[in-house]
Every structure is written in C-alpha cells, then in structure tokens.
Coordinates of C-alpha atoms in Angstrom, one line a residue:
M1 CA 0.0 0.0 0.0
L2 CA 2.8 2.4 0.8
C3 CA 4.6 1.7 -2.5
D4 CA 1.3 2.2 -4.4
T5 CA 0.6 5.5 -2.6
I6 CA 4.1 6.8 -3.2
S7 CA 3.8 5.9 -6.9
K8 CA 0.4 7.6 -7.4
L9 CA 1.3 10.8 -5.5
S10 CA 4.9 11.1 -6.8
I11 CA 6.3 11.2 -3.3
D12 CA 9.9 12.2 -2.9
V13 CA 10.4 11.6 0.8
A14 CA 8.4 9.2 3.0
I15 CA 8.6 9.5 6.8
L16 CA 7.6 6.2 8.4
C17 CA 6.8 5.0 11.9
E18 CA 6.5 1.4 13.1
Q19 CA 7.5 -0.1 9.8
Y20 CA 7.6 -3.9 9.9
K21 CA 10.3 -4.3 7.3
N22 CA 12.8 -2.4 5.2
L23 CA 11.6 -1.9 1.6
A24 CA 14.7 -0.5 0.1
P25 CA 18.5 -0.7 0.3
P26 CA 20.3 1.3 3.1
N27 CA 21.4 4.1 0.8
T28 CA 17.8 5.2 0.4
W29 CA 16.1 3.7 3.5
L30 CA 17.4 5.2 6.8
A31 CA 16.0 3.4 9.8
D32 CA 16.6 3.9 13.5
A33 CA 18.4 1.4 15.8
D34 CA 15.1 -0.4 16.8
G35 CA 13.4 -0.4 13.4
Q36 CA 10.7 1.9 14.7
A37 CA 11.3 5.0 12.6
A38 CA 12.6 5.4 9.1
I39 CA 13.0 7.8 6.1
W40 CA 12.6 6.5 2.6
V41 CA 14.2 8.7 -0.1
L42 CA 12.8 8.1 -3.6
G43 CA 13.0 9.6 -7.1
G44 CA 16.8 9.3 -7.3
I45 CA 17.2 12.2 -4.9
P46 CA 20.7 11.9 -3.2
V47 CA 21.0 11.7 0.5
Q48 CA 23.3 14.6 1.3
Q49 CA 23.9 13.8 5.0
R50 CA 23.1 11.0 7.4
P51 CA 23.9 10.2 11.1
A52 CA 27.2 8.7 11.9
R53 CA 25.5 6.3 14.2
V54 CA 21.9 5.2 14.5
H55 CA 19.8 6.2 17.5
P56 CA 16.8 4.5 19.1
Y57 CA 13.3 5.8 18.2
F58 CA 14.4 8.4 15.6
S59 CA 16.3 8.8 12.4
W60 CA 17.3 11.7 10.3
A61 CA 18.7 12.6 6.9
R62 CA 19.5 15.7 4.9
I63 CA 17.7 15.7 1.5
G64 CA 17.5 18.6 -0.9
G65 CA 19.1 20.9 1.7
I66 CA 16.4 20.1 4.3
F67 CA 16.9 17.9 7.4
F68 CA 14.1 15.4 7.9
F69 CA 13.6 13.7 11.3
S70 CA 11.4 10.7 11.7
V71 CA 10.3 10.0 15.3
Y72 CA 8.4 7.2 17.0
A73 CA 7.7 7.6 20.7
P74 CA 5.9 4.4 21.9
P75 CA 3.3 4.8 24.6
R76 CA 5.3 2.6 27.0
L77 CA 7.9 5.3 27.5
S78 CA 7.7 7.0 30.8
E79 CA 7.8 10.8 31.0
K80 CA 11.5 10.7 32.0
E81 CA 12.3 8.4 29.0
F82 CA 10.2 10.6 26.7
S83 CA 12.0 13.7 27.9
A84 CA 15.4 11.9 27.4
L85 CA 14.4 10.9 23.9
L86 CA 13.5 14.5 23.0
A87 CA 16.7 15.8 24.6
N88 CA 18.6 13.4 22.2
I89 CA 16.7 14.8 19.3
I90 CA 17.3 18.4 20.3
E91 CA 21.0 17.7 20.7
E92 CA 21.2 16.1 17.2
A93 CA 19.1 18.8 15.5
R94 CA 20.5 21.8 17.3
S95 CA 22.7 23.0 14.4
K96 CA 20.6 21.6 11.6
R97 CA 18.5 24.1 9.6
P98 CA 16.1 24.0 7.9
L99 CA 14.4 21.0 9.4
V100 CA 11.2 19.0 9.6
I101 CA 10.4 16.8 12.6
A102 CA 7.5 14.4 12.0
G103 CA 6.2 11.1 13.5
D104 CA 4.0 9.4 16.0
F105 CA 4.6 11.1 19.3
N106 CA 1.7 9.5 21.2
A107 CA 1.1 12.9 22.8
W108 CA -2.4 14.3 23.5
S109 CA -3.2 18.0 23.7
T110 CA -6.2 20.2 23.1
E111 CA -3.9 22.5 21.1
W112 CA -3.9 20.1 18.2
G113 CA -7.4 18.8 18.5
C114 CA -7.4 16.1 21.2
R115 CA -10.1 16.0 23.8
K116 CA -7.6 16.5 26.7
T117 CA -4.0 17.3 27.4
Q118 CA -1.6 14.8 28.9
P119 CA 1.9 15.4 30.4
R120 CA 3.7 14.5 27.2
A121 CA 2.3 17.5 25.3
P122 CA 3.9 20.3 27.3
I123 CA 7.2 18.4 27.4
L124 CA 7.1 18.1 23.6
L125 CA 6.3 21.7 23.0
D126 CA 8.9 23.0 25.4
S127 CA 11.5 20.8 23.8
L128 CA 10.8 21.8 20.2
A129 CA 10.6 25.4 21.1
L130 CA 14.4 25.3 21.5
L131 CA 14.5 24.6 17.8
D132 CA 12.1 27.4 16.9
A133 CA 9.8 24.7 15.5
V134 CA 6.1 25.3 14.7
L135 CA 3.3 22.8 14.5
L136 CA 2.0 22.3 10.9
N137 CA -1.1 20.3 11.9
I138 CA -4.2 22.1 10.7
G139 CA -7.6 21.7 12.3
D140 CA -8.7 18.8 14.4
V141 CA -8.8 16.0 11.8
P142 CA -7.9 12.7 13.5
T143 CA -4.7 11.1 12.4
F144 CA -5.5 7.8 14.2
N145 CA -8.8 5.9 14.0
G146 CA -8.8 2.6 15.9
K147 CA -10.8 0.5 18.3
Q148 CA -9.7 2.8 21.1
G149 CA -11.2 5.8 19.4
S150 CA -9.9 8.7 17.3
S151 CA -7.1 11.1 18.2
V152 CA -4.4 13.4 16.8
I153 CA -1.0 11.8 17.7
D154 CA 0.8 12.0 14.4
L155 CA 2.4 15.5 14.3
T156 CA 4.5 17.5 11.9
F157 CA 6.8 20.3 13.0
A158 CA 9.0 22.6 10.9
C159 CA 11.4 25.4 11.8
E160 CA 10.0 28.8 11.4
T161 CA 12.2 29.7 8.4
L162 CA 10.8 26.6 6.6
A163 CA 7.2 26.9 7.6
P164 CA 6.2 29.5 5.0
R165 CA 7.5 27.2 2.3
V166 CA 5.0 24.4 3.3
L167 CA 2.3 24.9 0.6
S168 CA -0.1 22.3 1.9
W169 CA -0.5 20.0 4.8
T170 CA -3.5 17.5 4.8
V171 CA -4.6 14.3 6.4
S172 CA -5.1 12.2 3.3
G173 CA -8.1 10.0 2.9
V174 CA -6.1 7.4 1.0
Y175 CA -6.4 3.8 2.3
T176 CA -3.3 2.8 4.3
H177 CA -4.4 -0.6 5.7
S178 CA -3.4 0.9 9.1
D179 CA -5.2 2.7 12.0
H180 CA -3.1 5.7 11.2
Q181 CA -4.0 8.1 8.3
A182 CA -1.3 9.2 5.8
I183 CA -0.2 12.8 6.1
V184 CA 0.8 14.5 2.8
F185 CA 2.5 17.9 2.6
E186 CA 4.5 19.8 -0.1
I187 CA 7.5 22.0 0.4
E188 CA 8.2 24.8 -2.1
D189 CA 11.6 24.8 -3.6
D190 CA 14.0 27.3 -2.0
E191 CA 14.8 29.1 -5.3
A192 CA 11.1 29.5 -6.1
S193 CA 10.2 30.8 -2.7
S194 CA 9.5 34.5 -2.6
R195 CA 7.6 34.9 0.6
P196 CA 9.4 36.4 3.6
S197 CA 10.1 34.4 6.7
T198 CA 7.6 34.7 9.6
R199 CA 10.5 35.3 12.0
R200 CA 13.7 37.3 11.8
S201 CA 17.0 36.6 13.4
Y202 CA 17.7 40.0 15.0
R203 CA 21.5 40.0 15.4
W204 CA 23.7 42.8 14.3
N205 CA 27.5 43.3 14.5
A206 CA 27.8 46.5 16.7
R207 CA 31.4 47.0 15.5
T208 CA 30.1 47.7 12.0
L209 CA 27.7 50.5 13.2
D210 CA 27.7 53.5 10.9
V211 CA 26.8 56.2 13.4
D212 CA 26.0 58.9 10.8
H213 CA 23.8 56.6 8.7
F214 CA 22.0 55.3 11.8
S215 CA 21.4 58.8 13.1
A216 CA 20.1 59.9 9.7
V217 CA 17.5 57.1 9.5
V218 CA 16.3 57.7 13.1
S219 CA 16.1 61.4 12.6
G220 CA 13.9 61.1 9.6
A221 CA 11.5 58.7 11.3
S222 CA 8.3 59.4 13.2
V223 CA 5.9 57.5 15.5
A224 CA 2.2 58.0 14.9
P225 CA -0.1 58.6 17.8
G226 CA -2.0 55.6 19.1
T227 CA -2.2 53.2 22.0
A228 CA 0.9 52.6 24.1
E229 CA 1.4 49.2 22.6
D230 CA 1.2 50.5 19.0
M231 CA 3.5 53.4 19.7
A232 CA 6.1 51.1 21.4
S233 CA 5.9 48.7 18.5
S234 CA 6.3 51.5 16.0
L235 CA 9.3 52.9 17.9
M236 CA 11.1 49.5 17.8
D237 CA 10.3 49.1 14.1
V238 CA 12.1 52.4 13.5
I239 CA 15.2 51.4 15.4
T240 CA 15.2 48.0 13.8
S241 CA 15.1 49.6 10.3
A242 CA 18.0 51.9 11.3
C243 CA 20.0 48.9 12.5
D244 CA 19.4 47.1 9.2
A245 CA 20.5 50.1 7.3
S246 CA 23.6 50.9 9.3
M247 CA 25.0 47.5 10.5
S248 CA 25.8 44.2 9.0
G249 CA 24.4 41.0 10.5
V250 CA 26.4 38.6 12.6
V251 CA 27.8 36.0 10.3
P252 CA 28.6 32.6 11.9
R253 CA 32.2 31.5 11.7
S254 CA 32.7 29.1 8.8
R255 CA 36.3 28.2 9.8
R256 CA 38.6 28.3 12.7
E257 CA 40.7 31.3 13.3
P258 CA 44.5 31.1 12.6
V259 CA 46.9 30.7 15.5
Y260 CA 47.7 33.9 17.3
W261 CA 51.2 34.2 15.8
W262 CA 50.2 33.8 12.1
T263 CA 51.0 36.7 9.8
A264 CA 50.8 37.5 6.2
E265 CA 54.6 37.2 5.9
I266 CA 54.4 33.6 7.2
A267 CA 51.6 32.8 4.8
E268 CA 53.7 34.0 1.9
L269 CA 56.8 32.1 3.1
R270 CA 54.7 29.0 3.4
R271 CA 53.5 29.3 -0.2
S272 CA 57.1 29.8 -1.3
C273 CA 58.1 26.7 0.7
I274 CA 55.4 24.6 -0.9
R275 CA 56.4 25.8 -4.4
A276 CA 60.1 25.0 -3.7
R277 CA 59.2 21.6 -2.4
R278 CA 57.2 20.8 -5.6
L279 CA 60.1 21.9 -7.8
S280 CA 62.5 19.9 -5.8
Q281 CA 60.4 16.7 -6.0
R282 CA 59.9 17.1 -9.8
S283 CA 63.6 17.7 -10.5
R284 CA 64.7 14.4 -9.1
G285 CA 67.1 12.7 -11.5
R286 CA 67.7 15.9 -13.4
Q287 CA 70.7 18.2 -13.7
D288 CA 69.0 21.0 -11.6
E289 CA 68.1 18.7 -8.8
E290 CA 70.8 20.0 -6.5
A291 CA 69.9 23.7 -7.1
H292 CA 66.2 23.0 -6.4
S293 CA 67.0 21.0 -3.3
A294 CA 69.1 23.9 -2.0
N295 CA 66.3 26.4 -2.7
Y296 CA 63.8 24.1 -0.9
A297 CA 66.1 23.9 2.2
S298 CA 66.6 27.7 2.2
A299 CA 62.8 28.2 2.0
R300 CA 62.2 25.8 4.9
R301 CA 64.8 27.6 6.9
L302 CA 63.3 31.0 6.3
L303 CA 59.9 29.8 7.2
R304 CA 61.1 28.2 10.4
V305 CA 62.9 31.4 11.5
A306 CA 59.9 33.6 10.7
I307 CA 57.6 31.3 12.8
K308 CA 60.0 31.3 15.8
S309 CA 60.5 35.1 15.7
S310 CA 56.8 35.7 15.3
K311 CA 56.0 33.4 18.3
R312 CA 58.4 35.3 20.5
R313 CA 57.1 38.7 19.5
C314 CA 53.4 37.8 19.7
W315 CA 53.9 36.0 23.0
S316 CA 55.4 39.2 24.5
Q317 CA 52.4 41.2 23.2
L318 CA 50.0 38.7 24.7
C319 CA 51.7 39.0 28.1
N320 CA 51.4 42.8 27.9
E321 CA 47.8 42.7 26.8
V322 CA 46.7 40.5 29.7
D323 CA 47.3 43.4 32.1
S324 CA 44.7 45.6 30.3
D325 CA 42.2 42.9 29.2
I326 CA 42.2 39.7 31.2
W327 CA 39.4 38.2 29.1
G328 CA 41.1 39.0 25.8
R329 CA 43.1 36.8 23.4
L330 CA 45.2 35.1 26.0
Y331 CA 42.2 34.0 27.9
R332 CA 40.5 32.6 24.8
I333 CA 43.8 30.8 23.7
A334 CA 44.2 29.3 27.2
M335 CA 40.6 28.1 27.4
S336 CA 40.8 26.5 23.9
R337 CA 43.9 24.5 25.0
L338 CA 42.2 23.2 28.2
R339 CA 39.7 21.1 26.1
C340 CA 37.3 21.3 29.0
P341 CA 33.6 20.9 28.4
Q342 CA 31.8 24.2 27.8
T343 CA 29.1 25.4 30.1
R344 CA 25.8 24.4 28.5
Q345 CA 22.2 25.1 29.4
P346 CA 20.1 22.1 30.5
S347 CA 18.4 20.4 27.5
S348 CA 16.1 18.0 29.4
P349 CA 12.5 19.4 29.0
L350 CA 11.5 18.0 32.4
L351 CA 14.5 19.6 34.1
V352 CA 13.9 23.0 32.4
R353 CA 10.2 23.0 33.4
D354 CA 11.0 22.1 37.0
A355 CA 13.7 24.8 37.1
V356 CA 11.3 27.4 35.7
A357 CA 8.5 26.4 38.1
A358 CA 10.8 26.6 41.1
L359 CA 12.6 29.8 40.1
F360 CA 9.5 31.6 38.9
P361 CA 6.5 30.5 41.1
R362 CA 3.2 31.6 39.8
V363 CA 0.5 33.3 41.8
L364 CA -2.9 32.3 40.7
G365 CA -5.1 35.2 39.7
G366 CA -2.3 37.7 39.4
P367 CA -2.3 41.2 40.7
A368 CA -6.0 42.1 41.2
L369 CA -5.8 45.9 41.0
Q370 CA -8.5 48.0 39.3
L371 CA -7.7 51.7 39.5
P372 CA -9.7 53.7 37.0
R373 CA -8.1 57.0 35.9
H374 CA -9.8 60.1 37.4
T375 CA -10.4 63.2 35.4
G376 CA -7.7 65.8 36.3
E377 CA -5.4 63.2 37.8
P378 CA -1.9 64.8 37.7
I379 CA 0.5 62.7 35.6
S380 CA 3.7 64.5 34.7
A381 CA 5.3 63.8 31.4
V382 CA 8.6 62.1 31.2
T383 CA 11.3 64.7 31.2
L384 CA 14.5 64.8 29.2
D385 CA 16.6 64.6 32.4
E386 CA 14.7 61.4 33.4
L387 CA 15.3 59.8 30.0
R388 CA 19.0 60.7 30.0
G389 CA 19.5 59.6 33.6
A390 CA 17.9 56.2 32.8
Q391 CA 19.9 55.6 29.6
T392 CA 23.2 56.6 31.2
R393 CA 22.9 53.6 33.5
I394 CA 22.8 51.2 30.5
K395 CA 26.1 49.6 29.8
E396 CA 27.0 49.7 26.1
R397 CA 28.6 46.3 26.0
S398 CA 25.9 44.5 27.9
A399 CA 24.1 41.7 26.0
P400 CA 20.9 42.9 24.3
G401 CA 17.4 41.4 24.8
P402 CA 15.3 39.3 22.4
D403 CA 15.2 42.3 19.9
G404 CA 19.0 42.1 19.5
I405 CA 19.4 45.9 19.3
P406 CA 22.8 46.8 20.6
N407 CA 22.8 49.2 23.6
S408 CA 25.2 51.5 21.8
A409 CA 22.7 51.9 18.9
L410 CA 19.8 52.6 21.3
K411 CA 21.8 55.3 23.1
I412 CA 22.5 57.0 19.7
A413 CA 18.8 56.8 18.8
I414 CA 17.9 58.5 22.1
A415 CA 20.4 61.2 21.4
A416 CA 19.2 61.7 17.9
R417 CA 15.4 61.7 18.6
P418 CA 14.7 62.0 22.3
D419 CA 11.2 63.4 21.5
I420 CA 9.8 60.2 20.2
F421 CA 11.1 58.2 23.2
L422 CA 9.6 60.8 25.5
R423 CA 6.2 60.6 23.8
V424 CA 6.1 56.8 24.0
Y425 CA 7.2 56.6 27.6
T426 CA 4.8 59.3 28.6
A427 CA 1.9 57.5 26.8
C428 CA 2.8 54.3 28.8
L429 CA 2.6 56.2 32.1
E430 CA -0.7 58.0 31.2
T431 CA -2.5 54.9 30.0
G432 CA -1.0 52.6 32.7
V433 CA 0.3 50.1 30.1
F434 CA 3.6 48.4 30.1
P435 CA 4.1 47.2 26.5
T436 CA 3.9 43.4 26.1
G437 CA 7.0 43.2 23.9
W438 CA 9.2 44.7 26.6
K439 CA 8.1 42.1 29.1
R440 CA 9.2 39.2 26.9
Q441 CA 12.6 37.8 28.1
R442 CA 15.1 35.2 27.1
L443 CA 15.9 32.9 30.0
V444 CA 19.5 31.6 30.3
L445 CA 20.2 28.9 32.9
L446 CA 23.9 28.6 33.7
P447 CA 25.0 25.6 35.9
K448 CA 26.6 26.4 39.2
P449 CA 29.9 24.5 39.6
G450 CA 29.8 21.5 41.9
K451 CA 26.0 21.5 42.2
P452 CA 23.8 18.5 41.4
P453 CA 22.5 19.0 37.8
D454 CA 18.9 17.8 38.7
E455 CA 18.2 20.6 41.2
P456 CA 16.6 23.9 40.1
S457 CA 18.7 25.8 42.6
S458 CA 21.9 24.6 40.9
Y459 CA 21.5 27.2 38.1
H460 CA 22.2 30.9 37.8
R461 CA 19.3 32.5 35.9
L462 CA 19.8 35.3 33.5
C463 CA 16.7 37.1 32.1
M464 CA 17.6 39.0 29.0
L465 CA 15.2 41.9 28.5
D466 CA 14.9 44.5 25.7
T467 CA 16.9 47.6 26.7
A468 CA 14.1 50.0 25.7
G469 CA 11.9 48.3 28.3
K470 CA 14.6 48.5 30.9
I471 CA 14.8 52.2 30.4
L472 CA 11.1 52.5 31.1
E473 CA 11.7 50.4 34.2
R474 CA 14.3 52.8 35.4
I475 CA 12.0 55.8 34.8
I476 CA 9.3 54.1 36.9
C477 CA 11.8 53.2 39.6
G478 CA 13.1 56.8 39.7
R479 CA 9.6 58.1 40.4
L480 CA 9.0 55.4 43.0
E481 CA 12.1 56.3 44.9
A482 CA 10.6 59.8 45.5
F483 CA 8.1 58.0 47.8
T484 CA 10.2 55.2 49.2
E485 CA 13.0 57.5 50.3
R486 CA 10.9 60.2 52.0
P487 CA 10.2 60.1 55.8
G488 CA 7.8 57.2 56.5
G489 CA 9.0 55.3 53.4
L490 CA 11.4 52.4 53.6
S491 CA 12.9 51.4 57.0
E492 CA 16.1 53.0 58.0
R493 CA 17.4 49.5 58.4
Q494 CA 16.9 48.8 54.7
Y495 CA 20.3 48.9 53.1
G496 CA 19.9 46.9 49.9
F497 CA 19.3 48.6 46.5
R498 CA 19.2 52.2 47.9
W499 CA 21.3 55.2 47.0
G500 CA 24.1 55.9 49.4
R501 CA 23.7 52.6 51.2
S502 CA 25.4 49.3 50.8
T503 CA 26.3 46.0 52.5
I504 CA 29.3 47.8 54.1
D505 CA 26.9 50.2 55.9
A506 CA 24.9 47.2 57.2
I507 CA 28.1 45.5 58.5
E508 CA 29.3 48.7 60.1
D509 CA 25.9 49.0 61.8
V510 CA 26.2 45.5 63.2
I511 CA 29.7 46.1 64.4
S512 CA 28.9 49.4 66.1
T513 CA 26.0 47.7 67.9
A514 CA 28.2 44.9 69.0
R515 CA 30.9 47.2 70.3
E516 CA 28.3 49.2 72.2
A517 CA 26.9 46.0 73.8
I518 CA 30.2 44.6 75.0
A519 CA 31.7 47.9 76.1
G520 CA 32.4 48.4 79.8
K521 CA 32.8 45.9 82.6
R522 CA 30.9 42.8 83.6
W523 CA 31.1 43.0 87.4
C524 CA 29.6 45.5 89.9
R525 CA 26.5 46.2 87.8
G526 CA 28.6 46.9 84.8
T527 CA 27.2 47.9 81.4
K528 CA 28.7 45.0 79.5
K529 CA 26.0 42.9 77.7
Y530 CA 25.7 39.8 75.6
C531 CA 25.3 40.3 71.9
S532 CA 24.1 37.7 69.4
V533 CA 23.8 37.9 65.6
V534 CA 20.9 36.0 63.9
T535 CA 20.9 35.7 60.1
L536 CA 18.0 34.6 57.9
D537 CA 18.3 33.8 54.2
V538 CA 15.1 33.7 52.1
R539 CA 15.6 31.3 49.2
N540 CA 14.7 32.7 45.8
A541 CA 13.4 35.9 47.6
F542 CA 13.0 38.2 44.6
N543 CA 11.1 35.7 42.4
S544 CA 8.9 34.5 45.2
A545 CA 7.6 37.9 46.4
R546 CA 3.9 38.0 45.8
W547 CA 2.9 40.7 43.3
D548 CA -0.3 41.5 45.1
N549 CA 1.6 42.1 48.3
I550 CA 4.0 44.4 46.6
L551 CA 1.1 46.5 45.2
T552 CA -0.5 46.6 48.7
A553 CA 2.8 47.8 50.2
L554 CA 3.1 50.5 47.5
R555 CA -0.4 51.7 48.4
R556 CA 0.6 52.0 52.0
L557 CA 3.5 54.2 50.9
L558 CA 0.8 56.5 49.2
V559 CA 2.3 55.9 45.7
P560 CA 0.1 57.7 43.1
D561 CA -2.5 55.6 41.2
Y562 CA -0.9 56.1 37.8
L563 CA 2.3 54.4 39.1
L564 CA 0.2 51.6 40.6
R565 CA -1.6 51.1 37.3
I566 CA 1.6 50.7 35.2
I567 CA 3.2 48.5 37.8
S568 CA 0.1 46.3 37.9
S569 CA 0.4 46.1 34.1
Y570 CA 4.0 45.2 34.4
F571 CA 3.2 42.3 36.7
S572 CA 0.4 41.0 34.5
A573 CA 0.9 38.5 31.5

C-alpha cells in the first residue's frame, strides 16, 4: 500500500513509523536502531547527509538541503524516558536548519485537536521550542482511528524559516491498511520561494555600526499617535530599520581562526616553501636537482625562522595585553587549549520545566488591582533629564534582549530623537500600560559549579530583556524612589538597592551595635551585655515575592495611582 501510494502521489520523501520491514537498500532507507522510525528517499534524490551512528526511536537525513527527522515515541515510554528521547533529538538537531520533525509522538493536547491534554504534550512543545519549530497540523482532523477511538497523535513540525514554504498539509483519505492516516505535505523549492520568513533573526554586529547613517535614519522617522502598545511597537520598528541600514548582520564563523602568531609574511613564506618543495620533487634525476634542493632547504629555513620570531614577538604582546584585558586573546587561547567541556544550558525538558517552576513560582489570579483614571489626575510627562538619567545607566557592552538591538545603537537613537522616546514613555505612564513586547525575556540557565544538575537551585538564571523596556523600568523606579526615600517610606534599616547605602553600611551598623553592647565591665553592675547575631536567608526571595503584596505595600506608601496602574500592568501577563 505504501509503494502504491508513493507511486500515485509522486512522493519524494516518506517519513515512516512502526515499519515492519525495510523496503529499500540502506542508501535510500534510513532506519533507527530499533526499526521503529525510518526515512525513505525516492525519485533518485541523493541523501546529502546521514547520522554517523543510529539512534533508538528516531532517524534523520539531509535531503535537498532540508533535514528530515522521523520519530516514533511508543506509549510505553515514561515521562522521563520521553524527555530523554526529546533531549537526544534536540542535541542532534541543534545545528541543523532548515528541518522537519514528524512522526507518531503519542502525545495528546487540546492545542492540536485532542479532547484532553496529557503530560507529554507540554514536554514536547517545550523541547521543540528550543529549535524554533512550529506545528503544521491544521484543524482537528484525527490522524488515528482505531478501536480505542480517534485522536491526533501524528504530528509534523517545521522550523519557522521553513514553515512559510510548506504549501499544503493535509490528512489524506487514501487507504493505508493501518489505524493511522497518511499525512501529505508539499515544500516549495527554495529558489522559487519569494515569501518572507515569519521570523527574523535580529542579530547585528555592533562593531560595523555607521553612526551617521544610523542617526540619519532615526532622525527622519516618526511615531504615529495611538495606543501605548502600538507606539512602542512602531518605535522599535524604527530602530530595527535603522539597524538594518547601518549595521551588518552577525555571520557565523565558517572556519577556525588562525593561530595567534600567524602573519601575512608567514603565509607568503609558506606558499614559497610549498612551491620550492614541488620543484625539488619534480627535479629528481635531473641536472638541476641540487639547485632546487638547496632552494627548498633555504625556503624551509626562512619559514622556520619567521615562525620562531613571530611566536616570541606575539607572546610578548599577549603578556602585555593581559594586564589591560584579562578576558582577551590570551584567555581565549588558554581556554581553547584546556579542552574542558563548555558550560551548557540544560536540555532536558522536564528539568527545564521544574527549574522554571521553582525559580519563577506563579501566583494564581495575578495582581487584582483595578484603579480607573480620574479626570484631572496629575500625571507629569517624562522629562529629558529622566530619560538621560535612565539611559546613562545602561552599559554599552551588555548583552541585548530578544530584539537584538545593541545598547550603543539605542543610546545613539535617544540622542538623535529624544522626543519620540519621551512621547512613547509618557503614553505608557498616562495609560498605565507596560508594552507586552518589553516584558518578553530570554531565559538563560547557567549551571553552578559543583552543584547537582537535577536541582533547580543549581542554576544561575539570567533574564535578558529588551533595553528599551529596561529604560522604562528605570524611569518608573526613579519616580517610586521619591516616595520610598521620604520620611515614612522604607525602613532606615533597609540597606539593599538604595542610593548611598550598601552592604558595608549594614556591616558597620552590626559592628557598632556589638561594640556598644560589649563595652564596659561585667562586674559590679557593669554595662557589658551579651550580643548575638541571627541571620536569615530567604531562598529565591525576589522571584517568590507576591505581586499583590507588593502592590499593597506600595499603596501603604501612598504611591500615586498612575504608578500603581503601570506596575500592575508590568506584573500581568
């Protein structure tokens, strides 16, 4: 039945699950280690790449420039085994683009038409999100019709750059002699594709920034009045367009860099040495053999001397550089020689979900705060001093957020057109809306050395936010401090995250209290006392603080309603 269907529909690639035998030779039939998943390449199309070793429950091949993955996850796999299978697939597919991942996952979710959602579904979605894969299943047409009922368990995923090229995806009504229905989809040829991708990779090389061109593009742009969300989106579109016009994209390295002592002179001497060696080899048995051999020996000697002198000179330069930049070339060279495993984020979906749930606990219901704006409520516009004060605290070399806009470019944009930033930020304060795009973050989990890898507390968490949103955060924070720093605001014993106070002040307070306590004499009704120090550490304190309690505390500090509204918006969604 499979052969007949392939012949009638002129199929080029067949992705199979639970095949009972191999129908073709190994050069066109790529099966997994257990004979549960396979890819059949037809029509004489060459297999451009295949795995070096077979894996259980999945197989892959590169065909026509596209990586196809065939997956079969049997129902008997536990959640832990299912998560491990997906982690293996993610590891194999991490650097492969574009890609298609299809197969029988035995995962139920209402998102693709099932009656209920089971634990496998969120594990699957979280895993494939690491590959920027989107689901191609359309509607709720069952892909399985058996005695147990109907369901949608055969799924097709494609990376976002490939998804626009999928012209059709249908559950075929052709007879398969199986409880599973055939799924047929067509991918448009890359050369014929003219539709833009649904997702951009926003990464620019800040070192190629043309400041004048960038400033000219931003200076000639405008942001139309509208909602705070629309104005913020329009502002970021302007900056993105300016980045496209004034910077080149980050190009991945296609080859290894030369050694630190390599120079153009050494390269030329090497070419001369190779030329002399060829002439020496070809002149064997001839009259000029001795002359060519002498030339070859001389070329080798010159090359060797140049390498030694360059090594001495460059090593001296590296030693001098390390005093000014300890993370420079010498650090990179040393780390490359250690051959130690690089720090990597956890790839197990179950571990990532547990870590996120522990590090970012959810409060059901969210911040229930309804404060309608009153007519005549005083809301002062964002001033130029506030804007400049917030942007000066942004470090130019800090990593950007999901939008990829370098901090240096954003500072230039603020200097060129502060008026559009002031209008957008003022609109956010007046309407009490913190734009959704600026709340989106990229989470990076870095393992702590010597900690068990299966504990959520074993990871440092970095939340990369868009810098434009961080500037709005600092403007709000600056206005809040006017109320928290006045008499009756924060406690005088609060030392953290306050101007003019630090941990050193807290330590000096403790020491002075202890000195006062133990001063004097013990006997004859002396003033000497006992002094004990009790410390308390709240684990995951910042992420565990309840948002509704924060808003209640702010109301006790008599914070204006417009600030409470935008902070409530900041906490929501």
